[in-house]
PDB file of C-alpha atoms in Angstrom:
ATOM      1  CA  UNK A1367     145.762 -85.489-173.835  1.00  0.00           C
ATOM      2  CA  UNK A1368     145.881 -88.346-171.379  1.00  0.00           C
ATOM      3  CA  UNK A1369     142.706 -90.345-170.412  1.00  0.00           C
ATOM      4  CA  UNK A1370     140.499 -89.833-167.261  1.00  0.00           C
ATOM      5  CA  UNK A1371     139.930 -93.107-165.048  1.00  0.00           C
ATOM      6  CA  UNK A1372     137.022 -92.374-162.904  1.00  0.00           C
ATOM      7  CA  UNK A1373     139.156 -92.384-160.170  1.00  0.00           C
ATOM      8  CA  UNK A1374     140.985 -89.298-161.504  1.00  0.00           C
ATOM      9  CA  UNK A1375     137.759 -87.134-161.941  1.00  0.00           C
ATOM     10  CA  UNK A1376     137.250 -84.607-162.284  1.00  0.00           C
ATOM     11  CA  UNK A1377     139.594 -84.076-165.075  1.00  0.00           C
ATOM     12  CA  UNK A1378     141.326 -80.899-165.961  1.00  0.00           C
ATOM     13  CA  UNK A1379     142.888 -80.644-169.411  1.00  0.00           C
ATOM     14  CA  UNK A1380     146.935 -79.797-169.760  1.00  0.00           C
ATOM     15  CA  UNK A1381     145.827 -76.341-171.633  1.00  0.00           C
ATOM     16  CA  UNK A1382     143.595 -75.632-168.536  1.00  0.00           C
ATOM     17  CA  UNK A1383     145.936 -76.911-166.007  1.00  0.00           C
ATOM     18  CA  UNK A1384     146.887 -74.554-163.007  1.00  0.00           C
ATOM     19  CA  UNK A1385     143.506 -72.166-163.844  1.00  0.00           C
ATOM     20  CA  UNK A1386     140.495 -72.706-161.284  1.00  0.00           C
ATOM     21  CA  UNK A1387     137.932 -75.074-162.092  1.00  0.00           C
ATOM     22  CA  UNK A1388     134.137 -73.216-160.563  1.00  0.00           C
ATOM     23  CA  UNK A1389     132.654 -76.459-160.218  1.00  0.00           C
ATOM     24  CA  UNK A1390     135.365 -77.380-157.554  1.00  0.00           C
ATOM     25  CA  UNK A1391     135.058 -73.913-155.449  1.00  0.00           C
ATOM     26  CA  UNK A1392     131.978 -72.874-153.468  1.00  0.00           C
ATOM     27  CA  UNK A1393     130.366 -70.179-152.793  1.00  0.00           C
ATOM     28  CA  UNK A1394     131.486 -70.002-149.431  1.00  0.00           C
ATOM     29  CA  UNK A1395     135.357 -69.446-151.246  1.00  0.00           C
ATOM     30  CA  UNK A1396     134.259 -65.783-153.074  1.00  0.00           C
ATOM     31  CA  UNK A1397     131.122 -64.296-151.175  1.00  0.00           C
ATOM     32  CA  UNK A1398     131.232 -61.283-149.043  1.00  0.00           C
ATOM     33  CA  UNK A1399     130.623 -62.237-145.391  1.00  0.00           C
ATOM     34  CA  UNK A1400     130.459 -58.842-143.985  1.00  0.00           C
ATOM     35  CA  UNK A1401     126.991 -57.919-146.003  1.00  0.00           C
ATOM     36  CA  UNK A1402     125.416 -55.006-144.608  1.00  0.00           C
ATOM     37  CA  UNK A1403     121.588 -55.888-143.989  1.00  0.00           C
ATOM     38  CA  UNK A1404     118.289 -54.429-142.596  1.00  0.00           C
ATOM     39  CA  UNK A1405     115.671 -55.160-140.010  1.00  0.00           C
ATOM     40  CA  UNK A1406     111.762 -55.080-141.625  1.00  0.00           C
ATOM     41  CA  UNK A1407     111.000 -52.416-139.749  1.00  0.00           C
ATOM     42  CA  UNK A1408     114.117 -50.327-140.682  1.00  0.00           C
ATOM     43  CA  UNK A1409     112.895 -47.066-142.850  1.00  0.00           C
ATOM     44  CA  UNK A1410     112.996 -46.909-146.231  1.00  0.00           C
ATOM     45  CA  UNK A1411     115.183 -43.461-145.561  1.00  0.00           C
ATOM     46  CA  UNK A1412     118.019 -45.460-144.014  1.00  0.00           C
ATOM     47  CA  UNK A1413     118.196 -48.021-146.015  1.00  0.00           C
ATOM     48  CA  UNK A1414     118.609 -45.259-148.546  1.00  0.00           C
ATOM     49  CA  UNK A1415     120.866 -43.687-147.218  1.00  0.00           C
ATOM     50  CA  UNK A1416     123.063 -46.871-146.047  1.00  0.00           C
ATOM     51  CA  UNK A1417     122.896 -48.056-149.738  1.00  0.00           C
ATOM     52  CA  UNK A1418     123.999 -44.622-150.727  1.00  0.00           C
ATOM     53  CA  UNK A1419     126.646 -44.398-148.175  1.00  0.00           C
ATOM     54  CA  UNK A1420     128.129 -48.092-149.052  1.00  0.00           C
ATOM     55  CA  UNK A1421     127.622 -47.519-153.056  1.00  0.00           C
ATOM     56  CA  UNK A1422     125.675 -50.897-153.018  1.00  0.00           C
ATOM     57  CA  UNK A1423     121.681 -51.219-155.031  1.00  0.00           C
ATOM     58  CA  UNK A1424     120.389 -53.758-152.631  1.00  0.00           C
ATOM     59  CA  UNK A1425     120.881 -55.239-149.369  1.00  0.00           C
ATOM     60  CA  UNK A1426     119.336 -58.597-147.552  1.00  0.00           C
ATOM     61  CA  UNK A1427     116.340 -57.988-145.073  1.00  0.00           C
ATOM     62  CA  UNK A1428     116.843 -60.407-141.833  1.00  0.00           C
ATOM     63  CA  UNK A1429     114.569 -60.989-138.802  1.00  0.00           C
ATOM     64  CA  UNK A1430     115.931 -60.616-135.321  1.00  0.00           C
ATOM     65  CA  UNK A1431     117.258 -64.436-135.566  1.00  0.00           C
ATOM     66  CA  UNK A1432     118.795 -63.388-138.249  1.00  0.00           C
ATOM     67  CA  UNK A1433     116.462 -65.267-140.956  1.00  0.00           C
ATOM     68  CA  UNK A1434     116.606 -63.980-144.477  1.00  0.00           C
ATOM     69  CA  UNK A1435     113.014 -63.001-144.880  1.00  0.00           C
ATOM     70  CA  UNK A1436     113.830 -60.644-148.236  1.00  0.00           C
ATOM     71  CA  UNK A1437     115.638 -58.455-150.099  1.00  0.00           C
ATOM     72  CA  UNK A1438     115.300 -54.878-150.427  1.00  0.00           C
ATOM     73  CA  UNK A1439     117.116 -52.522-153.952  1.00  0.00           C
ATOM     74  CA  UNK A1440     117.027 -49.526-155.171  1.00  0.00           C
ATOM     75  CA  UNK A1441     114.540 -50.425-157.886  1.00  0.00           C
ATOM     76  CA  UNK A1442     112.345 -51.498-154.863  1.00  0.00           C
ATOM     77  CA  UNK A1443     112.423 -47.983-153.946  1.00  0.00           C
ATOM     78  CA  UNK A1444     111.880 -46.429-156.940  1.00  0.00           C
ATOM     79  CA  UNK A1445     108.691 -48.734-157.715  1.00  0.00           C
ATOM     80  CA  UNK A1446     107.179 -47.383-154.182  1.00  0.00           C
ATOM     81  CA  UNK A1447     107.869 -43.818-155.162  1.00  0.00           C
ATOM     82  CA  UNK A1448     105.875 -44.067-158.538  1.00  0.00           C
ATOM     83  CA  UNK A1449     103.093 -46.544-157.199  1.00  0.00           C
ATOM     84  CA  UNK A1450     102.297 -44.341-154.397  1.00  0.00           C
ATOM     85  CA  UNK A1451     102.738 -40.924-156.064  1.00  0.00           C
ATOM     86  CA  UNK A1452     100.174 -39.530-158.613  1.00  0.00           C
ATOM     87  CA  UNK A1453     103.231 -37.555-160.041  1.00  0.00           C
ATOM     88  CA  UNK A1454     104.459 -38.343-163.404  1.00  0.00           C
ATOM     89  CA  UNK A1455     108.522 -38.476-163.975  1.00  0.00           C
ATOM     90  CA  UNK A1456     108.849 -35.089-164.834  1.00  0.00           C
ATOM     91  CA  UNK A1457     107.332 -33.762-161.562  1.00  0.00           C
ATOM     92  CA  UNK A1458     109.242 -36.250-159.146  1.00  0.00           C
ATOM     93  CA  UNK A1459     109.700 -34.054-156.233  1.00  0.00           C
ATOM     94  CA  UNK A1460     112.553 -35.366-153.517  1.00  0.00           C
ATOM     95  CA  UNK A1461     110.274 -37.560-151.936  1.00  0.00           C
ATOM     96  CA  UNK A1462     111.618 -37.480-148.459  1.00  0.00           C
ATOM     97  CA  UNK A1463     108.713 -37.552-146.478  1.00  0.00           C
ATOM     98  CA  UNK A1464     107.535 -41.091-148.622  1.00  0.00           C
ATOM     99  CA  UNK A1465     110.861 -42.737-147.614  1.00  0.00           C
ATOM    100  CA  UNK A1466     110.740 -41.585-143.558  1.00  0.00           C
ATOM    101  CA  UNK A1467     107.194 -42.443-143.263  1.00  0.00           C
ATOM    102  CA  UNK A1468     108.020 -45.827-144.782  1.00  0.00           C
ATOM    103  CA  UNK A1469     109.186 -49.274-143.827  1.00  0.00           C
ATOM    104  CA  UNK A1470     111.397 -51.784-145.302  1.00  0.00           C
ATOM    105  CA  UNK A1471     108.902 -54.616-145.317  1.00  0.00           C
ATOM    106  CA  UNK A1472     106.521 -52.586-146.733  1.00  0.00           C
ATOM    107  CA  UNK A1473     108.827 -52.406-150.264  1.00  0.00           C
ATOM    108  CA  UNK A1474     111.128 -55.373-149.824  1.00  0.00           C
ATOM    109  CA  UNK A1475     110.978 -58.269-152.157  1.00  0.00           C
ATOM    110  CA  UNK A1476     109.870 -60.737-149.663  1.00  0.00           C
ATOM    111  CA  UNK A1477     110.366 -64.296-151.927  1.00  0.00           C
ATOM    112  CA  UNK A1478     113.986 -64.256-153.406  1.00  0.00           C
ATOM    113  CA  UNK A1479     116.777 -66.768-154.694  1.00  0.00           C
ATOM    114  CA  UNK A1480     118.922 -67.997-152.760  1.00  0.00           C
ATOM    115  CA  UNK A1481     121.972 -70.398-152.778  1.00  0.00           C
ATOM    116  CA  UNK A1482     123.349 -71.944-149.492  1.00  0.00           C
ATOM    117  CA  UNK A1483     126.701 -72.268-147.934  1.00  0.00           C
ATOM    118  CA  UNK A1484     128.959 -75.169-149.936  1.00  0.00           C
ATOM    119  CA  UNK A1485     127.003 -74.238-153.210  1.00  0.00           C
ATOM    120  CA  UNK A1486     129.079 -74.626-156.203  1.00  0.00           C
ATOM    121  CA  UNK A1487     130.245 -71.680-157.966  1.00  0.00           C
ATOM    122  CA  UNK A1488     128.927 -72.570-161.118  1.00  0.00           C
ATOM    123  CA  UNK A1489     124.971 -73.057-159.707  1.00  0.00           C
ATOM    124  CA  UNK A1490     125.631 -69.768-157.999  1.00  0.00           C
ATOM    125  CA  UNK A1491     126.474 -68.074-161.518  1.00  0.00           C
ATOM    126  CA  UNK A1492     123.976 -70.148-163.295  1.00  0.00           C
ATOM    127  CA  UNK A1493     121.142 -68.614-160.574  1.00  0.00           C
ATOM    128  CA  UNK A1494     122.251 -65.146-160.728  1.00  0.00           C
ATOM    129  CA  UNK A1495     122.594 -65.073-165.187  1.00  0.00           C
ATOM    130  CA  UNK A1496     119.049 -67.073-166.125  1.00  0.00           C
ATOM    131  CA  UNK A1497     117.173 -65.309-163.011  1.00  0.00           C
ATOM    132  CA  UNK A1498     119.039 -62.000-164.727  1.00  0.00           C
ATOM    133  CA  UNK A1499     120.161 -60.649-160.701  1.00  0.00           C
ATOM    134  CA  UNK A1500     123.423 -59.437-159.562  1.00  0.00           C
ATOM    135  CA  UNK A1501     123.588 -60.539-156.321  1.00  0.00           C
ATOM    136  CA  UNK A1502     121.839 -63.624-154.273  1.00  0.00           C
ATOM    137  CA  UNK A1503     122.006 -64.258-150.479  1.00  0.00           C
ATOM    138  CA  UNK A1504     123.757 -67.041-148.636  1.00  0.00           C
ATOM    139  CA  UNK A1505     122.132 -68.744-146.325  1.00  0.00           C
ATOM    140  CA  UNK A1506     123.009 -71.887-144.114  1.00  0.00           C
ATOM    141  CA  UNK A1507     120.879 -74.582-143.676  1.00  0.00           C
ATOM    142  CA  UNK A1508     118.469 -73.437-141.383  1.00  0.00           C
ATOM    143  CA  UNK A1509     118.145 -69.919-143.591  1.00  0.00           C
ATOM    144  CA  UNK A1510     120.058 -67.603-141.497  1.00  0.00           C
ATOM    145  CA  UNK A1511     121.989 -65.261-143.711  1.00  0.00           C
ATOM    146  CA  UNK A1512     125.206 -66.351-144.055  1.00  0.00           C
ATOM    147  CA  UNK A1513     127.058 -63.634-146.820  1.00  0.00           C
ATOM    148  CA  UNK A1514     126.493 -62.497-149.713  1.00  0.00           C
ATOM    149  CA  UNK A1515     127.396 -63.633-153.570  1.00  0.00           C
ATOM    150  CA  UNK A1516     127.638 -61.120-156.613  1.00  0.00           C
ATOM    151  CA  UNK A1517     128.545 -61.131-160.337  1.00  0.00           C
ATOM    152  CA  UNK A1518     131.426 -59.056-159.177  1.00  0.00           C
ATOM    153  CA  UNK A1519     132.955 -61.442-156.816  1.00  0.00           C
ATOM    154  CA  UNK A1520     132.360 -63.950-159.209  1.00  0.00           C
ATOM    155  CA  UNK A1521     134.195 -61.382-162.230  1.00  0.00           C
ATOM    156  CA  UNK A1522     136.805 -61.022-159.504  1.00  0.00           C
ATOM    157  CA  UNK A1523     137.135 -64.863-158.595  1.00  0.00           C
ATOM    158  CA  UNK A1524     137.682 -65.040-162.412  1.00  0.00           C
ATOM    159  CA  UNK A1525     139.989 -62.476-163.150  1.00  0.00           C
ATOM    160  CA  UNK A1526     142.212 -63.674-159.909  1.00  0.00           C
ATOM    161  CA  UNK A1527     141.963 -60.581-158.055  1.00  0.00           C
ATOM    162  CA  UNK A1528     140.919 -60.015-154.153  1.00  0.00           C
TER     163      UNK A1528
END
């Protein structure tokens, strides 16, 4: 093992030589830039249906400046259905009508994490594993969404795949 002069840093060992380091790749390297998002006032039936359509659980909620002002899952959605419905879980009916007569804001999570652009990987991962989330908005400086960063792209960084 050879010694580190502070000049050298940071230093990667022989054994881990040629492997990425994640404190020397951002965010901005691995997140999804094209990140479908919603409006406030979209309805809770699209969004639905976009997060069926796109096999995603979540999605960022923007402003018309394109401001991250929340984020809006699945588990939002479920939580609106049972808060707002006197029916127990065996009952459920399709719910339809609660979703269309619905808005986004109206369910969203309106405070959430976020990292922003040139973020190291490592205090993206670190966010996302003790907040317990799987996926966390980018945003640039003055908050406009800038992509998207999951425990999947991360797993994928990792594993060296595209």
């Amino acid at each position: 093992m050879r010694a580190a002069l502070m000049t050298d840093l940071p230093y990667v060992p022989d054994e881990l030589e040629g492997l990425p380091v994640p404190a020397l790749f951002t965010v901005d390297e691995v997140m999804a830039r094209e990140v479908l998002a919603v409006h406030p006032d979209t309805s809770l039936q699209t969004a639905a249906e976009l997060m069926l359509e796109h096999g995603i659980s979540g999605m960022p909620v923007v402003d018309d400046e394109g401001q991250l002002v929340g984020m809006v899952s699945k588990t939002d959605m479920l939580r609106h259905q049972f808060e707002d419905s006197e029916v127990s879980v065996g009952t459920l009916p399709s719910g339809q009508h609660l979703l269309e007569d619905t808005i986004v804001e109206e369910v969203m999570t309106p405070q959430v994490l976020a990292v922003r652009e040139g973020a190291s990987l490592v205090d993206a991962a670190k966010i996302l594993v003790e907040a317990g989330l799987h996926r966390v908005p980018v945003i640039t400086r003055t908050g406009a969404l800038a992509g998207l960063i999951s425990t999947s792209d991360i797993v994928r960084w990792v594993a060296g795949l595209p």
